[in-house]
Every structure is written in structure tokens, then in C-alpha cells.
PDB file of C-alpha atoms and ligand atoms in Angstrom:
ATOM      1  CA  UNK A1038       3.721   1.566  -4.619  1.00 68.00           C
ATOM      2  CA  UNK A1039       4.654   5.167  -5.111  1.00 88.00           C
ATOM      3  CA  UNK A1040       7.208   7.135  -7.027  1.00 91.00           C
ATOM      4  CA  UNK A1041       9.723   8.742  -4.675  1.00 92.00           C
ATOM      5  CA  UNK A1042      12.868  10.868  -4.812  1.00 94.00           C
ATOM      6  CA  UNK A1043      14.864   7.684  -4.360  1.00 93.00           C
ATOM      7  CA  UNK A1044      13.297   6.226  -7.509  1.00 94.00           C
ATOM      8  CA  UNK A1045      13.948   9.482  -9.342  1.00 95.00           C
ATOM      9  CA  UNK A1046      17.610   9.309  -8.318  1.00 95.00           C
ATOM     10  CA  UNK A1047      17.890   5.710  -9.537  1.00 95.00           C
ATOM     11  CA  UNK A1048      16.336   6.753 -12.849  1.00 96.00           C
ATOM     12  CA  UNK A1049      18.894   9.532 -13.272  1.00 97.00           C
ATOM     13  CA  UNK A1050      21.625   6.922 -12.790  1.00 97.00           C
ATOM     14  CA  UNK A1051      19.964   4.621 -15.318  1.00 97.00           C
ATOM     15  CA  UNK A1052      19.842   7.464 -17.845  1.00 98.00           C
ATOM     16  CA  UNK A1053      23.576   8.033 -17.356  1.00 98.00           C
ATOM     17  CA  UNK A1054      24.182   4.335 -17.973  1.00 98.00           C
ATOM     18  CA  UNK A1055      22.196   4.556 -21.224  1.00 98.00           C
ATOM     19  CA  UNK A1056      24.137   7.636 -22.333  1.00 98.00           C
ATOM     20  CA  UNK A1057      27.385   5.743 -21.644  1.00 98.00           C
ATOM     21  CA  UNK A1058      26.082   2.876 -23.782  1.00 97.00           C
ATOM     22  CA  UNK A1059      25.533   5.266 -26.687  1.00 97.00           C
ATOM     23  CA  UNK A1060      21.897   6.435 -26.488  1.00 98.00           C
ATOM     24  CA  UNK A1061      21.676  10.048 -27.696  1.00 98.00           C
ATOM     25  CA  UNK A1062      18.049  10.871 -28.462  1.00 98.00           C
ATOM     26  CA  UNK A1063      17.003  13.540 -25.936  1.00 98.00           C
ATOM     27  CA  UNK A1064      13.314  12.689 -26.123  1.00 98.00           C
ATOM     28  CA  UNK A1065      14.007   9.038 -25.360  1.00 98.00           C
ATOM     29  CA  UNK A1066      16.310   9.880 -22.448  1.00 98.00           C
ATOM     30  CA  UNK A1067      13.770  12.343 -21.028  1.00 98.00           C
ATOM     31  CA  UNK A1068      11.028   9.704 -21.237  1.00 98.00           C
ATOM     32  CA  UNK A1069      13.137   7.155 -19.364  1.00 98.00           C
ATOM     33  CA  UNK A1070      14.029   9.770 -16.755  1.00 98.00           C
ATOM     34  CA  UNK A1071      10.332  10.398 -16.191  1.00 97.00           C
ATOM     35  CA  UNK A1072       8.580   7.003 -16.358  1.00 98.00           C
ATOM     36  CA  UNK A1073       8.350   5.096 -13.034  1.00 97.00           C
ATOM     37  CA  UNK A1074       9.540   1.731 -14.375  1.00 96.00           C
ATOM     38  CA  UNK A1075       9.207   0.110 -10.943  1.00 95.00           C
ATOM     39  CA  UNK A1076       5.433   0.473 -11.190  1.00 95.00           C
ATOM     40  CA  UNK A1077       5.409  -1.657 -14.371  1.00 95.00           C
ATOM     41  CA  UNK A1078       6.933  -4.617 -12.544  1.00 91.00           C
ATOM     42  CA  UNK A1079       5.916  -7.000  -9.839  1.00 82.00           C
ATOM     43  CA  UNK A1080       6.482  -5.301  -6.482  1.00 80.00           C
ATOM     44  CA  UNK A1081       8.919  -8.046  -5.429  1.00 79.00           C
ATOM     45  CA  UNK A1082      11.319  -6.860  -8.166  1.00 81.00           C
ATOM     46  CA  UNK A1083      11.099  -3.223  -7.238  1.00 79.00           C
ATOM     47  CA  UNK A1084      14.747  -3.065  -6.181  1.00 78.00           C
ATOM     48  CA  UNK A1085      15.840  -4.188  -9.651  1.00 88.00           C
ATOM     49  CA  UNK A1086      13.663  -1.802 -11.640  1.00 93.00           C
ATOM     50  CA  UNK A1087      16.427   0.669 -12.402  1.00 95.00           C
ATOM     51  CA  UNK A1088      19.118  -1.801 -13.288  1.00 94.00           C
ATOM     52  CA  UNK A1089      19.652  -2.049 -17.008  1.00 96.00           C
ATOM     53  CA  UNK A1090      18.116  -5.518 -17.180  1.00 93.00           C
ATOM     54  CA  UNK A1091      15.077  -7.333 -18.535  1.00 91.00           C
ATOM     55  CA  UNK A1092      12.771  -8.764 -15.858  1.00 91.00           C
ATOM     56  CA  UNK A1093       9.947 -11.287 -15.569  1.00 87.00           C
ATOM     57  CA  UNK A1094       6.380  -9.973 -15.744  1.00 87.00           C
ATOM     58  CA  UNK A1095       3.166 -12.018 -15.862  1.00 85.00           C
ATOM     59  CA  UNK A1096       2.469 -14.883 -18.307  1.00 85.00           C
ATOM     60  CA  UNK A1097       6.153 -15.893 -18.601  1.00 85.00           C
ATOM     61  CA  UNK A1098       7.006 -12.692 -20.448  1.00 89.00           C
ATOM     62  CA  UNK A1099       9.572 -10.008 -19.714  1.00 89.00           C
ATOM     63  CA  UNK A1100       9.761  -6.247 -19.513  1.00 92.00           C
ATOM     64  CA  UNK A1101      12.520  -5.372 -21.994  1.00 93.00           C
ATOM     65  CA  UNK A1102      15.908  -4.128 -20.826  1.00 96.00           C
ATOM     66  CA  UNK A1103      15.921  -0.290 -20.694  1.00 97.00           C
ATOM     67  CA  UNK A1104      18.836  -0.158 -23.148  1.00 98.00           C
ATOM     68  CA  UNK A1105      16.837  -2.226 -25.635  1.00 98.00           C
ATOM     69  CA  UNK A1106      13.765  -0.002 -25.210  1.00 98.00           C
ATOM     70  CA  UNK A1107      15.928   3.089 -25.726  1.00 98.00           C
ATOM     71  CA  UNK A1108      17.761   1.597 -28.729  1.00 98.00           C
ATOM     72  CA  UNK A1109      14.550   0.570 -30.484  1.00 98.00           C
ATOM     73  CA  UNK A1110      12.832   3.877 -29.693  1.00 98.00           C
ATOM     74  CA  UNK A1111      15.809   5.797 -31.071  1.00 98.00           C
ATOM     75  CA  UNK A1112      15.802   3.761 -34.300  1.00 98.00           C
ATOM     76  CA  UNK A1113      12.093   4.461 -34.745  1.00 98.00           C
ATOM     77  CA  UNK A1114      12.745   8.266 -34.896  1.00 98.00           C
ATOM     78  CA  UNK A1115       9.335   9.075 -33.449  1.00 97.00           C
ATOM     79  CA  UNK A1116       7.932  12.485 -34.348  1.00 95.00           C
ATOM     80  CA  UNK A1117       5.161  14.042 -32.227  1.00 94.00           C
ATOM     81  CA  UNK A1118       1.687  12.929 -33.418  1.00 94.00           C
ATOM     82  CA  UNK A1119       3.217  10.061 -35.456  1.00 98.00           C
ATOM     83  CA  UNK A1120       1.062   6.948 -35.767  1.00 98.00           C
ATOM     84  CA  UNK A1121       2.978   4.105 -34.183  1.00 98.00           C
ATOM     85  CA  UNK A1122       2.060   0.427 -34.006  1.00 98.00           C
ATOM     86  CA  UNK A1123       3.658  -1.673 -31.282  1.00 98.00           C
ATOM     87  CA  UNK A1124       3.658  -5.482 -31.356  1.00 98.00           C
ATOM     88  CA  UNK A1125       3.938  -6.943 -27.840  1.00 97.00           C
ATOM     89  CA  UNK A1126       2.376  -4.550 -25.324  1.00 97.00           C
ATOM     90  CA  UNK A1127       3.656  -6.612 -22.391  1.00 96.00           C
ATOM     91  CA  UNK A1128       3.982  -4.437 -19.292  1.00 96.00           C
ATOM     92  CA  UNK A1129       3.231  -1.266 -21.280  1.00 98.00           C
ATOM     93  CA  UNK A1130       6.617   0.293 -20.503  1.00 98.00           C
ATOM     94  CA  UNK A1131       7.636   0.681 -24.147  1.00 98.00           C
ATOM     95  CA  UNK A1132       4.113   1.966 -24.852  1.00 98.00           C
ATOM     96  CA  UNK A1133       4.644   4.662 -22.209  1.00 98.00           C
ATOM     97  CA  UNK A1134       7.965   5.682 -23.796  1.00 98.00           C
ATOM     98  CA  UNK A1135       6.241   6.077 -27.176  1.00 98.00           C
ATOM     99  CA  UNK A1136       3.451   8.135 -25.599  1.00 98.00           C
ATOM    100  CA  UNK A1137       6.015  10.383 -23.875  1.00 98.00           C
ATOM    101  CA  UNK A1138       7.531  10.958 -27.319  1.00 98.00           C
ATOM    102  CA  UNK A1139       4.168  12.346 -28.414  1.00 98.00           C
ATOM    103  CA  UNK A1140       3.121   9.420 -30.614  1.00 98.00           C
ATOM    104  CA  UNK A1141      -0.368   8.093 -31.148  1.00 98.00           C
ATOM    105  CA  UNK A1142       0.112   4.506 -30.095  1.00 98.00           C
ATOM    106  CA  UNK A1143      -1.675   1.344 -31.183  1.00 98.00           C
ATOM    107  CA  UNK A1144      -0.455  -1.811 -29.506  1.00 98.00           C
ATOM    108  CA  UNK A1145      -1.173  -5.531 -29.836  1.00 98.00           C
ATOM    109  CA  UNK A1146      -0.657  -8.219 -27.182  1.00 97.00           C
ATOM    110  CA  UNK A1147      -1.336 -11.926 -27.562  1.00 95.00           C
ATOM    111  CA  UNK A1148      -1.474 -12.858 -23.873  1.00 94.00           C
ATOM    112  CA  UNK A1149      -4.900 -12.076 -22.493  1.00 96.00           C
ATOM    113  CA  UNK A1150      -3.624 -11.756 -18.938  1.00 95.00           C
ATOM    114  CA  UNK A1151      -1.128  -9.063 -19.916  1.00 95.00           C
ATOM    115  CA  UNK A1152      -3.573  -7.365 -22.249  1.00 97.00           C
ATOM    116  CA  UNK A1153      -6.077  -7.047 -19.394  1.00 97.00           C
ATOM    117  CA  UNK A1154      -3.563  -5.983 -16.785  1.00 97.00           C
ATOM    118  CA  UNK A1155      -1.854  -3.362 -18.926  1.00 97.00           C
ATOM    119  CA  UNK A1156      -5.141  -2.000 -20.336  1.00 98.00           C
ATOM    120  CA  UNK A1157      -6.240  -1.077 -16.842  1.00 97.00           C
ATOM    121  CA  UNK A1158      -2.798  -0.050 -15.550  1.00 97.00           C
ATOM    122  CA  UNK A1159      -1.638   2.481 -18.184  1.00 98.00           C
ATOM    123  CA  UNK A1160      -4.566   4.916 -17.768  1.00 97.00           C
ATOM    124  CA  UNK A1161      -3.943   4.943 -14.001  1.00 96.00           C
ATOM    125  CA  UNK A1162      -0.564   6.518 -14.731  1.00 96.00           C
ATOM    126  CA  UNK A1163      -2.190   8.919 -17.178  1.00 97.00           C
ATOM    127  CA  UNK A1164      -1.037   7.056 -20.314  1.00 98.00           C
ATOM    128  CA  UNK A1165      -3.693   6.813 -22.999  1.00 98.00           C
ATOM    129  CA  UNK A1166      -2.832   4.770 -26.059  1.00 98.00           C
ATOM    130  CA  UNK A1167      -5.203   5.102 -29.044  1.00 98.00           C
ATOM    131  CA  UNK A1168      -5.946   1.409 -28.744  1.00 96.00           C
ATOM    132  CA  UNK A1169      -4.702  -1.730 -27.067  1.00 98.00           C
ATOM    133  CA  UNK A1170      -5.753  -4.916 -28.813  1.00 97.00           C
ATOM    134  CA  UNK A1171      -5.740  -8.556 -27.782  1.00 97.00           C
ATOM    135  CA  UNK A1172      -4.665 -10.202 -31.009  1.00 96.00           C
ATOM    136  CA  UNK A1173      -1.979 -11.540 -33.299  1.00 95.00           C
ATOM    137  CA  UNK A1174       0.843  -9.148 -34.075  1.00 97.00           C
ATOM    138  CA  UNK A1175       1.856 -11.098 -37.186  1.00 97.00           C
ATOM    139  CA  UNK A1176      -1.154  -9.517 -38.892  1.00 96.00           C
ATOM    140  CA  UNK A1177      -0.460  -5.943 -37.803  1.00 97.00           C
ATOM    141  CA  UNK A1178      -3.495  -3.641 -37.632  1.00 97.00           C
ATOM    142  CA  UNK A1179      -4.766  -3.163 -41.163  1.00 97.00           C
ATOM    143  CA  UNK A1180      -7.704  -0.962 -40.120  1.00 96.00           C
ATOM    144  CA  UNK A1181      -5.395   1.724 -38.662  1.00 97.00           C
ATOM    145  CA  UNK A1182      -2.643   1.505 -41.299  1.00 97.00           C
ATOM    146  CA  UNK A1183      -0.540   3.063 -42.714  1.00 98.00           C
ATOM    147  CA  UNK A1184       1.850   3.767 -39.820  1.00 98.00           C
ATOM    148  CA  UNK A1185       4.811   6.124 -39.520  1.00 98.00           C
ATOM    149  CA  UNK A1186       6.514   3.482 -37.448  1.00 98.00           C
ATOM    150  CA  UNK A1187       6.093  -0.120 -36.305  1.00 98.00           C
ATOM    151  CA  UNK A1188       8.066  -1.567 -33.401  1.00 98.00           C
ATOM    152  CA  UNK A1189       8.165  -5.278 -32.592  1.00 98.00           C
ATOM    153  CA  UNK A1190       9.185  -6.098 -29.032  1.00 98.00           C
ATOM    154  CA  UNK A1191       9.324  -9.904 -29.325  1.00 97.00           C
ATOM    155  CA  UNK A1192      11.823 -11.978 -31.320  1.00 97.00           C
ATOM    156  CA  UNK A1193      10.403 -12.563 -34.804  1.00 97.00           C
ATOM    157  CA  UNK A1194      11.483 -15.767 -36.603  1.00 96.00           C
ATOM    158  CA  UNK A1195      10.895 -13.905 -39.906  1.00 96.00           C
ATOM    159  CA  UNK A1196       9.659 -10.487 -40.997  1.00 97.00           C
ATOM    160  CA  UNK A1197       5.851 -10.599 -41.259  1.00 97.00           C
ATOM    161  CA  UNK A1198       4.771  -9.210 -44.669  1.00 96.00           C
ATOM    162  CA  UNK A1199       1.731  -7.309 -43.312  1.00 97.00           C
ATOM    163  CA  UNK A1200       4.036  -5.203 -41.122  1.00 98.00           C
ATOM    164  CA  UNK A1201       6.022  -4.042 -44.152  1.00 98.00           C
ATOM    165  CA  UNK A1202       2.888  -3.346 -46.167  1.00 98.00           C
ATOM    166  CA  UNK A1203       1.317  -1.333 -43.324  1.00 98.00           C
ATOM    167  CA  UNK A1204       4.164   1.234 -43.332  1.00 98.00           C
ATOM    168  CA  UNK A1205       3.795   4.654 -44.905  1.00 98.00           C
ATOM    169  CA  UNK A1206       6.348   5.583 -47.543  1.00 98.00           C
ATOM    170  CA  UNK A1207       9.136   7.000 -45.363  1.00 98.00           C
ATOM    171  CA  UNK A1208       7.943   4.856 -42.441  1.00 98.00           C
ATOM    172  CA  UNK A1209      10.214   2.687 -40.288  1.00 98.00           C
ATOM    173  CA  UNK A1210       9.867  -0.875 -39.008  1.00 98.00           C
ATOM    174  CA  UNK A1211      12.123  -1.827 -36.087  1.00 98.00           C
ATOM    175  CA  UNK A1212      12.143  -5.572 -35.559  1.00 98.00           C
ATOM    176  CA  UNK A1213      14.463  -8.070 -33.853  1.00 98.00           C
ATOM    177  CA  UNK A1214      14.766 -10.981 -36.304  1.00 98.00           C
ATOM    178  CA  UNK A1215      15.979 -14.469 -35.428  1.00 97.00           C
ATOM    179  CA  UNK A1216      15.248 -17.596 -33.405  1.00 93.00           C
ATOM    180  CA  UNK A1217      17.854 -18.138 -30.650  1.00 91.00           C
ATOM    181  CA  UNK A1218      19.126 -14.594 -30.697  1.00 95.00           C
ATOM    182  CA  UNK A1219      17.906 -11.729 -32.818  1.00 98.00           C
ATOM    183  CA  UNK A1220      19.506  -9.156 -35.060  1.00 98.00           C
ATOM    184  CA  UNK A1221      17.952  -5.741 -34.541  1.00 98.00           C
ATOM    185  CA  UNK A1222      16.744  -4.787 -38.001  1.00 98.00           C
ATOM    186  CA  UNK A1223      15.427  -1.502 -39.380  1.00 98.00           C
ATOM    187  CA  UNK A1224      13.416  -1.327 -42.598  1.00 98.00           C
ATOM    188  CA  UNK A1225      12.705   2.063 -44.160  1.00 98.00           C
ATOM    189  CA  UNK A1226      10.025   2.161 -46.814  1.00 98.00           C
ATOM    190  CA  UNK A1227      11.465   4.104 -49.733  1.00 98.00           C
ATOM    191  CA  UNK A1228       8.506   3.713 -52.109  1.00 98.00           C
ATOM    192  CA  UNK A1229       5.529   1.414 -52.615  1.00 95.00           C
ATOM    193  CA  UNK A1230       7.873  -1.419 -53.569  1.00 95.00           C
ATOM    194  CA  UNK A1231      11.292  -0.561 -52.155  1.00 98.00           C
ATOM    195  CA  UNK A1232      12.574  -1.072 -48.616  1.00 98.00           C
ATOM    196  CA  UNK A1233      15.991  -0.191 -47.292  1.00 98.00           C
ATOM    197  CA  UNK A1234      17.324  -2.646 -44.704  1.00 98.00           C
ATOM    198  CA  UNK A1235      19.833  -1.888 -41.936  1.00 98.00           C
ATOM    199  CA  UNK A1236      21.115  -4.381 -39.381  1.00 98.00           C
ATOM    200  CA  UNK A1237      22.358  -3.601 -35.901  1.00 97.00           C
ATOM    201  CA  UNK A1238      23.777  -5.868 -33.185  1.00 93.00           C
ATOM    202  CA  UNK A1239      22.474  -9.012 -31.497  1.00 96.00           C
ATOM    203  CA  UNK A1240      19.716  -8.831 -28.905  1.00 96.00           C
ATOM    204  CA  UNK A1241      17.689 -11.409 -26.991  1.00 94.00           C
ATOM    205  CA  UNK A1242      13.908 -11.325 -26.805  1.00 94.00           C
ATOM    206  CA  UNK A1243      11.133 -13.694 -25.800  1.00 93.00           C
ATOM    207  CA  UNK A1244       9.804 -15.283 -28.999  1.00 94.00           C
ATOM    208  CA  UNK A1245       6.997 -13.796 -31.038  1.00 95.00           C
ATOM    209  CA  UNK A1246       4.394 -16.542 -30.976  1.00 90.00           C
ATOM    210  CA  UNK A1247       1.550 -17.425 -33.281  1.00 81.00           C
ATOM    211  CA  UNK A1248      -1.286 -18.634 -31.099  1.00 65.00           C
ATOM    212  CA  UNK A1249      -3.179 -16.385 -28.739  1.00 65.00           C
ATOM    213  CA  UNK A1250      -3.365 -17.352 -25.050  1.00 62.00           C
TER     214      UNK A1250
HETATM  215  N1  SAH B1749       7.197  -4.005 -24.792  1.00 76.53           N
HETATM  216  C1  SAH B1749       7.091  -4.947 -23.709  1.00 76.53           C
HETATM  217  C2  SAH B1749       7.921  -6.187 -24.027  1.00 76.53           C
HETATM  218  C3  SAH B1749       7.235  -7.411 -23.565  1.00 76.53           C
HETATM  219  S1  SAH B1749       8.009  -8.925 -24.085  1.00 76.53           S
HETATM  220  C4  SAH B1749       7.514  -4.338 -22.400  1.00 76.53           C
HETATM  221  O1  SAH B1749       8.286  -3.374 -22.417  1.00 76.53           O
HETATM  222  O2  SAH B1749       7.066  -4.799 -21.350  1.00 76.53           O
HETATM  223  C5  SAH B1749       7.194  -9.249 -25.611  1.00 76.53           C
HETATM  224  C6  SAH B1749       5.693  -9.277 -25.606  1.00 76.53           C
HETATM  225  O3  SAH B1749       5.265  -9.690 -26.906  1.00 76.53           O
HETATM  226  C7  SAH B1749       5.086 -10.264 -24.612  1.00 76.53           C
HETATM  227  O4  SAH B1749       4.177  -9.593 -23.802  1.00 76.53           O
HETATM  228  C8  SAH B1749       4.414 -11.296 -25.518  1.00 76.53           C
HETATM  229  O5  SAH B1749       3.254 -11.848 -24.957  1.00 76.53           O
HETATM  230  C9  SAH B1749       4.109 -10.484 -26.762  1.00 76.53           C
HETATM  231  N2  SAH B1749       3.911 -11.254 -27.985  1.00 76.53           N
HETATM  232  C10 SAH B1749       4.534 -12.411 -28.362  1.00 76.53           C
HETATM  233  N3  SAH B1749       4.079 -12.808 -29.566  1.00 76.53           N
HETATM  234  C11 SAH B1749       3.145 -11.886 -29.961  1.00 76.53           C
HETATM  235  C12 SAH B1749       2.301 -11.773 -31.112  1.00 76.53           C
HETATM  236  N4  SAH B1749       2.311 -12.650 -32.098  1.00 76.53           N
HETATM  237  N5  SAH B1749       1.466 -10.693 -31.171  1.00 76.53           N
HETATM  238  C13 SAH B1749       1.438  -9.771 -30.179  1.00 76.53           C
HETATM  239  N6  SAH B1749       2.199  -9.853 -29.069  1.00 76.53           N
HETATM  240  C14 SAH B1749       3.039 -10.897 -28.963  1.00 76.53           C
END
């Protein structure tokens, strides 16, 4: 598959949809305008790639809805060269958005199939995360902590403690919390011991799971 003018046109439309839904961050909008989302999906879904919808990828997982990716990325307030940890690499689309924002990205995926696929796919598009790990996101990545931002892209039944403790003071954790549906939640670390918590609307994610596959 290639990226064509037609795809570019569909992306411009998608960006307008996101603006109408309230996304303002220029960097995030520019990233979405640039990244060929159709290449992150199974070729049979190519026609749906620029609708604002989640879609199936391998291993029973989904590529998040563009609005959700944009909303989470905006909440993260990524600064260039920031150290960002992502939980749930999946297709790598959110990873690509973070890289376009200039972040150094570390990402963890618990499905080996996706980990393998995305590890070889991202560099082909010129995207080079600092590291992609096959592992358990509940533990975070202690060896690379502290992070300026942590983004969880699966529904977390609770807020894993290691993720809070691996934030820098001033750092932000964006995590959808809940079982059936999730409340998008932002934690800002105010000091060693204090966290500010903000809640946004309801979202739906595939569940964050414990065991590796
Ligand atoms: N950011 C991805 C979203 C994929 S869906 C994208 O844009 O494509 C969520 C991903 O989280 C899935 O790939 C799933 O396998 C992964 N996941 C679920 N539980 C996890 C865990 N405990 N640790 C790391 N990844 C996990």
C-alpha cells in the first residue's frame, strides 16, 4: 500500500472533524494530518482508515479512534525531547503521533504478535522509538524512569502505582480508568507525594490485561 493524494485529502477531512470535536493542539493536528493511518491497519480496512473510528488490528486488539488518540495526546502536553512512556503499543499509530510531537518514546506491548509486527513496521515508515518492549505495562519501565509523560492506551481497571511513581515532578499520566467503560483521567505530579487528579468524559478501550500472550 502507498500513501496517495486521495489519502492526504481524507486525512485533511479527518483533521477538520477533530477540530469540530474540540481538538486544538496544533502539533497533534499536524501529526494526524501527516501520518498515513491506513498503513497501520489491515489492508482490507483501508477504506475506513480515515473515519473517526476504532478498528480491529491483530490479536483481537484495536487501533484507537483518532479522536481518542488526539484527546489523549493533547492532555499529555508533549514537549519536544520529552521522555514519554506508552502502555499498549498496538498498531504503533499513537507511538507515531508521539514521535511526530518530538518525544522520545518508550512503549510496552503485551501481545507478542503485535510487538513483533509493530517493531518491524514503524522503522519502515521512518519512526524510531527509543525502545519497544514486550512486557507488562502494569509495571511501567523502571529502568528508564522518571518520565515527563505516561499514556495508557488500554482500559485500566485501576491506576497502577508504578506508573504514578515513575512520573517526574510536573509529569502527567493520562489513563482511561474503569471496567465496562472508562473515565479519561489525568494525574499531574505536584511533588514527591502529591498528585492532582482531573477527570474527563467516558471512553471505551480494550481492557488492560495482566498476562502476557
Ligand atoms: N495505541 C494503540 C492502541 C492499541 S489497543 C494503537 O493506537 O494502535 C491497546 C493495546 O494495549 C493492545 O495492543 C493491547 O494488547 C495492549 N495491552 C493490553 N494490556 C496491556 C498491558 N498490561 N501491558 C502492555 N500492553 C497492554
